[in-house]
Amino acid sequence: EVQLVESGGALVQPGGSLTLSCAVSGFTFSNFEMNWVRQAPGKGLEWISYISSRGDSILYADSVKGRFTVSRDNAKSSLYLQVNSLRAEDTSLYYCARGGFRYLEYWGQGTLVTVSS
Amino acid sequence: DVVMTQSPLSLPVTLGQPASISCRSSQSLVYSDGNTYLNWFQQRPGHSPRRLIYRVSTRDSGVPDRFSGSGSGTDFTLRISRVEAEDVGIYYCMQGTHWPPTFGQGTKVEIK
């Protein structure tokens, strides 16, 4: 069974940093592209980042470019999102999703990042 | 960015009756490879999104056949032939043809 489990969300002050993780199981992680998508409380979905299966191609939404960094460790079957210079508008549930950015085929349950003083 | 516009935003339906959600894109979603990367997602209350349909009309494994997708170019539709109680939630269309991928605002399906 495909499983994606996010962790690392927390309450953080504006300007702060966090590292989000996504641990996967049930498939060969190194064979798949991955993404991060976020959802502000009560709002819609926003794609924010993509990483290729080997990590050699990375894309970001303009809203997070320069502040967020996606990476992966295929040996550990894990995806990461380093989030820096956090703003109130970054408050969201952050999901990892398997597949190319055209597809987003499987999603985790999300981890909540709250940015507030 | 490609703007995805869904209608209606709220859809009260009677159990057993059909439902239809429209999704329109600001640009054609036909990619250079000939495919149209239009997906539909279901988000049940308190749950993460689940993909129902990809490339306009292909149902994901395990998705009931009462769900169907159609359309082309800039105009797409998700249909539920007979709404069941478990279909309550928010439905999103998403385009993956143009970068960055973008979602519609969501359509909330509820039972009358």
Short mmCIF file of C-alpha atoms in Angstrom, two decimals, chain A residues 39 43-45 47 59-60 95 101-105 107-109, chain B residues 31 37 39 41 43 48-49 51 55 92 94 96-97 99 101 103:
data_model
loop_
_atom_site.label_atom_id
_atom_site.label_comp_id
_atom_site.label_asym_id
_atom_site.label_seq_id
_atom_site.Cartn_x
_atom_site.Cartn_y
_atom_site.Cartn_z
CA GLN A 39 -3.59 24.41 1.72
CA LYS A 43 -8.82 27.60 1.48
CA GLY A 44 -7.91 25.87 -1.76
CA LEU A 45 -4.81 24.02 -2.95
CA TRP A 47 1.30 23.62 -5.67
CA LEU A 59 10.91 23.70 -9.51
CA TYR A 60 9.24 26.19 -7.18
CA TYR A 95 1.13 17.87 1.74
CA PHE A 101 3.61 17.84 -11.31
CA ARG A 102 1.17 17.06 -14.10
CA TYR A 103 -0.34 14.18 -12.11
CA LEU A 104 -0.09 14.36 -8.25
CA GLU A 105 -1.33 10.79 -7.94
CA TRP A 107 -1.06 12.46 -1.27
CA GLY A 108 -0.08 12.26 2.37
CA GLN A 109 -2.25 13.44 5.25
CA TYR B 31 0.09 19.83 -24.34
CA TYR B 37 -3.33 17.17 -18.34
CA ASN B 39 -7.11 16.11 -13.19
CA PHE B 41 -9.49 15.56 -6.97
CA GLN B 43 -11.30 16.09 -0.65
CA SER B 48 -6.32 14.89 2.21
CA PRO B 49 -7.12 15.18 -1.51
CA ARG B 51 -7.16 11.94 -7.24
CA ARG B 55 -6.01 13.24 -18.33
CA TYR B 92 -10.97 20.44 -7.36
CA MET B 94 -6.15 20.92 -11.61
CA GLY B 96 -0.71 20.11 -15.27
CA THR B 97 -0.20 21.19 -18.87
CA TRP B 99 3.85 25.43 -15.48
CA PRO B 101 0.27 23.58 -12.11
CA PHE B 103 -6.08 24.36 -9.19
#
